[in-house]
mmCIF file of N, CA and C and ligand atoms in Angstrom:
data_model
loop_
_atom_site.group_PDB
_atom_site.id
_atom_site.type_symbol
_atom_site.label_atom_id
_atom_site.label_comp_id
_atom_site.label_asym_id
_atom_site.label_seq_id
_atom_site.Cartn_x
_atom_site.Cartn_y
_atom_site.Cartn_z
ATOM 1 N N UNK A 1 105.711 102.884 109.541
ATOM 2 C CA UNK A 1 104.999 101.755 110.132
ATOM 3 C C UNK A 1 104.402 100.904 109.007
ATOM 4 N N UNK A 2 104.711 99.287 108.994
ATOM 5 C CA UNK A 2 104.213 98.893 108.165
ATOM 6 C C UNK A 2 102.626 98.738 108.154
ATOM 7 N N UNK A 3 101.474 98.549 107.135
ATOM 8 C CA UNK A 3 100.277 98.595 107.256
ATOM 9 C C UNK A 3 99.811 97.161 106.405
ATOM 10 N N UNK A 4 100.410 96.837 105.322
ATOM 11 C CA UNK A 4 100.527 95.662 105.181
ATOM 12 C C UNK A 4 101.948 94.860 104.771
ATOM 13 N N UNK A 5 101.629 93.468 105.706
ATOM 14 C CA UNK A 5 102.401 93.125 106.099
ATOM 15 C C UNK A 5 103.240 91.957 104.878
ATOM 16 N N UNK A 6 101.529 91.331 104.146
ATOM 17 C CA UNK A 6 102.016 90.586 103.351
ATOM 18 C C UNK A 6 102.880 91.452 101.666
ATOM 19 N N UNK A 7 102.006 92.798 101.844
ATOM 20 C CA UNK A 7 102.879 93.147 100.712
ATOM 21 C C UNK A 7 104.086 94.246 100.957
ATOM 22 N N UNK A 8 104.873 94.278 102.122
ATOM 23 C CA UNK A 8 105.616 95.387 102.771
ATOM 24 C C UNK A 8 105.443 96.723 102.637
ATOM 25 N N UNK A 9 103.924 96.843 102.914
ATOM 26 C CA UNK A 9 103.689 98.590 102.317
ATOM 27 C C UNK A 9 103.123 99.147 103.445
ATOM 28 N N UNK A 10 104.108 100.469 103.891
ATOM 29 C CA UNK A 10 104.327 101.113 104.943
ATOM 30 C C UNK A 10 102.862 102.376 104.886
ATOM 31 N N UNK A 11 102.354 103.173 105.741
ATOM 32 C CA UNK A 11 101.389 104.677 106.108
ATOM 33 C C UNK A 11 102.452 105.246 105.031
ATOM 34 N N UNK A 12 103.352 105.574 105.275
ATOM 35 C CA UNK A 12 104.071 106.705 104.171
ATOM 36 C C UNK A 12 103.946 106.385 102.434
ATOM 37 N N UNK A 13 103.699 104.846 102.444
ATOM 38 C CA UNK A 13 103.940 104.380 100.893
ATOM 39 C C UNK A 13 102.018 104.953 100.656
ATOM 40 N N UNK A 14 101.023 104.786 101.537
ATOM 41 C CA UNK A 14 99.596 104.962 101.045
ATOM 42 C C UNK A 14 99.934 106.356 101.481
ATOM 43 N N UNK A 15 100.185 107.343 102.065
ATOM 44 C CA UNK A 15 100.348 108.839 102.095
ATOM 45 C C UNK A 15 100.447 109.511 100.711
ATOM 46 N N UNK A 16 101.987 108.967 100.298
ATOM 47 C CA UNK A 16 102.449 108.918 98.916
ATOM 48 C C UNK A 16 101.274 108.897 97.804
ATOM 49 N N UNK A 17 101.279 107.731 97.692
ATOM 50 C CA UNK A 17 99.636 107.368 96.712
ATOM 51 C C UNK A 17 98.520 108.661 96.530
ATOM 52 N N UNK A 18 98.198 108.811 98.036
ATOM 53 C CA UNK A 18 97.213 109.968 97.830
ATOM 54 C C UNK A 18 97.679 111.356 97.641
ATOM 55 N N UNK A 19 98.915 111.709 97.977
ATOM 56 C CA UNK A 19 99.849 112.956 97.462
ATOM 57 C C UNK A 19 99.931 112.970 95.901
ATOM 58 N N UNK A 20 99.757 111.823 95.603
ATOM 59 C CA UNK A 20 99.861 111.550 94.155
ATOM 60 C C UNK A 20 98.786 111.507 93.518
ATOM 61 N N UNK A 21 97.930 111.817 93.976
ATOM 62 C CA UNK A 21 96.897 112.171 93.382
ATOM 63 C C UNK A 21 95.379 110.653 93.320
ATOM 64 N N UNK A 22 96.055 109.400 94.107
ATOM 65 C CA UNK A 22 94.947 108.728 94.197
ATOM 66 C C UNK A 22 93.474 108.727 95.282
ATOM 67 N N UNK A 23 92.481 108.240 95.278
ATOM 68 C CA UNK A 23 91.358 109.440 95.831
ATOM 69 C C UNK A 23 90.385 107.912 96.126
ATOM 70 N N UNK A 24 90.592 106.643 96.308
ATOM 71 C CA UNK A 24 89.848 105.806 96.977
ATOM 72 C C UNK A 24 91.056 104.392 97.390
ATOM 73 N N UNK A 25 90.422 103.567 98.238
ATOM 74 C CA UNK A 25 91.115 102.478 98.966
ATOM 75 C C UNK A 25 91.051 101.592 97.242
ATOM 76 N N UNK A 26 90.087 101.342 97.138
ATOM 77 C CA UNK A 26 90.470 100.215 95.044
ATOM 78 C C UNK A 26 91.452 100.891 94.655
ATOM 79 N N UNK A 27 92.054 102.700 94.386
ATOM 80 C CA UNK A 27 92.853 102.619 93.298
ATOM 81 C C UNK A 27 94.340 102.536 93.969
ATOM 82 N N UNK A 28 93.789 102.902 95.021
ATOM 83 C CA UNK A 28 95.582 102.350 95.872
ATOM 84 C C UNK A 28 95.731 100.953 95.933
ATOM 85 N N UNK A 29 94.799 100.225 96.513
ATOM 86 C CA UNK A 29 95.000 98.714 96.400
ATOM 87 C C UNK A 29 95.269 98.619 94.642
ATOM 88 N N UNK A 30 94.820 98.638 93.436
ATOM 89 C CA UNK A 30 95.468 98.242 92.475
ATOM 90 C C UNK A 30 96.902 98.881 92.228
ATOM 91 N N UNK A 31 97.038 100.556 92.721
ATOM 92 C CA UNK A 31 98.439 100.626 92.905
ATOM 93 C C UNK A 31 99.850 99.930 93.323
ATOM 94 N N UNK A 32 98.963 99.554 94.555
ATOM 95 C CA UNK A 32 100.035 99.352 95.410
ATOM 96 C C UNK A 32 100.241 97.964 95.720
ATOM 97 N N UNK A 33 99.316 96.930 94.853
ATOM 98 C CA UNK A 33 98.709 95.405 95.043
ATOM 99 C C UNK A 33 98.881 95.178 97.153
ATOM 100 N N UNK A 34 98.086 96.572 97.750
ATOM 101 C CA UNK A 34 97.358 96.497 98.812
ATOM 102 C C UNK A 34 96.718 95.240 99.063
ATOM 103 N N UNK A 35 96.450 94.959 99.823
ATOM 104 C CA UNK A 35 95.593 93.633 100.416
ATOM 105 C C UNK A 35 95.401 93.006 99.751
ATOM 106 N N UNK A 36 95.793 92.671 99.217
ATOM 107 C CA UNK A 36 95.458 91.382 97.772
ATOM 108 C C UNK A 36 95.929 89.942 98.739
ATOM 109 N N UNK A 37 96.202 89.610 99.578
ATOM 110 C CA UNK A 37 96.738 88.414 100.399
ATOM 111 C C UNK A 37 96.091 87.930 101.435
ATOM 112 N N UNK A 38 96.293 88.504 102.444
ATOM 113 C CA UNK A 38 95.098 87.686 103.709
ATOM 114 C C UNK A 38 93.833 88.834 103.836
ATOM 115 N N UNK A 39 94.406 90.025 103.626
ATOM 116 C CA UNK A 39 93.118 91.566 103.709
ATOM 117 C C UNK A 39 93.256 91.812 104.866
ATOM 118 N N UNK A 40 93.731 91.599 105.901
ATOM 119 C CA UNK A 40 93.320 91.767 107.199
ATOM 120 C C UNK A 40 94.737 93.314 107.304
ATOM 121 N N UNK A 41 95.015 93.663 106.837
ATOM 122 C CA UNK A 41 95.449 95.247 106.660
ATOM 123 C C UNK A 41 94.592 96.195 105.924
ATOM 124 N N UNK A 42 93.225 95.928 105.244
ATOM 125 C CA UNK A 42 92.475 96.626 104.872
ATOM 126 C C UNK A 42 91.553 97.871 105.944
ATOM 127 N N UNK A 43 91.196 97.195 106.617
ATOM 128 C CA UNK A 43 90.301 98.486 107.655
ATOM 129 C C UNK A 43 91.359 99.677 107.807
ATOM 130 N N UNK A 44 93.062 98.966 108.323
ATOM 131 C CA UNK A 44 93.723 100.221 108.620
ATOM 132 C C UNK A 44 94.502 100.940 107.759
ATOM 133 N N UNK A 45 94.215 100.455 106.569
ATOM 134 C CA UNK A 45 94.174 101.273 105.067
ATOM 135 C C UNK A 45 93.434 102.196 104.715
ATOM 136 N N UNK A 46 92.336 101.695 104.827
ATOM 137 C CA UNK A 46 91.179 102.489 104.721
ATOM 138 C C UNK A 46 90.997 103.710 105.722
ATOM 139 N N UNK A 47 91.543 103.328 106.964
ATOM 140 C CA UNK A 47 91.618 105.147 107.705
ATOM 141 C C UNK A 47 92.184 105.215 107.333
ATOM 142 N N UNK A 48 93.455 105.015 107.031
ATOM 143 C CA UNK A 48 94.464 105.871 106.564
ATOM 144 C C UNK A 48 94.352 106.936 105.545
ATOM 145 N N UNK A 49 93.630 106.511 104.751
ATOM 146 C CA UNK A 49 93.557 106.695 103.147
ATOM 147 C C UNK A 49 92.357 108.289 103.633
ATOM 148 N N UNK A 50 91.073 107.639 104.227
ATOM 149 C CA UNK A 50 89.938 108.227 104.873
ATOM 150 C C UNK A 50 90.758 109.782 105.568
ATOM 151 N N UNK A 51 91.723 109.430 106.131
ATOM 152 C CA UNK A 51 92.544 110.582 107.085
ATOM 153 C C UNK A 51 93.211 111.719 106.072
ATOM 154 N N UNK A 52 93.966 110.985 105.039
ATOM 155 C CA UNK A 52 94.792 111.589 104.373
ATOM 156 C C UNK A 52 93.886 112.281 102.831
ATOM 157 N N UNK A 53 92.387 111.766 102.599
ATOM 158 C CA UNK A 53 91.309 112.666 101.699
ATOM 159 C C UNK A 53 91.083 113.798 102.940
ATOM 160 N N UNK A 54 90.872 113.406 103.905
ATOM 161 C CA UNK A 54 90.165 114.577 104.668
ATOM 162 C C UNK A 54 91.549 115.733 104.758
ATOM 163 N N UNK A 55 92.421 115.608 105.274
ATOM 164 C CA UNK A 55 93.408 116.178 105.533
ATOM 165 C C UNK A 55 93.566 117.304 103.917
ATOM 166 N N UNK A 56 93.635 116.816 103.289
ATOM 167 C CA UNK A 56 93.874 116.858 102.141
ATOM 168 C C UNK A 56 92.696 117.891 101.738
ATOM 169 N N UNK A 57 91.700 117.929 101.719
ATOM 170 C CA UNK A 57 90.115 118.222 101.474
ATOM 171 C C UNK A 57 90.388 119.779 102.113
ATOM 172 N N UNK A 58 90.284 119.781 103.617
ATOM 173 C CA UNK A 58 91.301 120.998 104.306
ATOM 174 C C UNK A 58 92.365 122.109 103.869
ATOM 175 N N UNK A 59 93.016 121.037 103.400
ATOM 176 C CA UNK A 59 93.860 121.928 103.076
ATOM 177 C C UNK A 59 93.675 122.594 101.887
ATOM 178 N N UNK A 60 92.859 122.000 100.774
ATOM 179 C CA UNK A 60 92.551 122.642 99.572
ATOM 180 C C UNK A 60 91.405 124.309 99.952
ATOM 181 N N UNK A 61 90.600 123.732 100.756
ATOM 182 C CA UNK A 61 89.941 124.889 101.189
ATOM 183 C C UNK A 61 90.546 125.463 101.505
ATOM 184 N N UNK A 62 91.134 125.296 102.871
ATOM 185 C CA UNK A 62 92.439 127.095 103.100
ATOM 186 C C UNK A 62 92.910 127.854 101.711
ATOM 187 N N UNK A 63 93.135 126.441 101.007
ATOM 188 C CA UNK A 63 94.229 127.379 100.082
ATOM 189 C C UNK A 63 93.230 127.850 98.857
ATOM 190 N N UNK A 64 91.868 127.717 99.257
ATOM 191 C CA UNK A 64 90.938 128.443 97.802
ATOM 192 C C UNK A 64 90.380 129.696 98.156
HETATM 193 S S1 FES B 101 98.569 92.341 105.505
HETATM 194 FE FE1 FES B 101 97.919 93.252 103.658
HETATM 195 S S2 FES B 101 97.269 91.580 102.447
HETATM 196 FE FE2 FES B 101 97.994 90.674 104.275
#
């Protein structure tokens, strides 16, 4: 699903990002030149991102 529209960057491309080890909405937006255009894909970046630390956060505990 795309999330922004002006820069064609899909939930799986910001998934990616944070699999990769990025850990706030600034370092993916400079990654990924995220919302840099109208912004109005930012809020649903930001859960995204928000979903995929928590998720993430979880799973490190199980596995400590
Ligand atoms: S939709 Fe992301 S900058 Fe416009």
């Amino acid at each position: 699903m795309y999330v922004c529209l002006c820069r064609g960057i899909t939930d799986q491309d910001i998934k990616d990002a944070v699999a990769n080890g990025a850990e706030s909405y600034r370092e993916i937006r400079d990654l990924l030149d995220l919302g840099t255009c109208c912004g109005r894909c930012a809020p649903e970046a930001r859960a995204i991102i928000s979903d995929e630390l928590s998720d993430l956060a979880a799973r490190l505990s199980y596995a400590a």
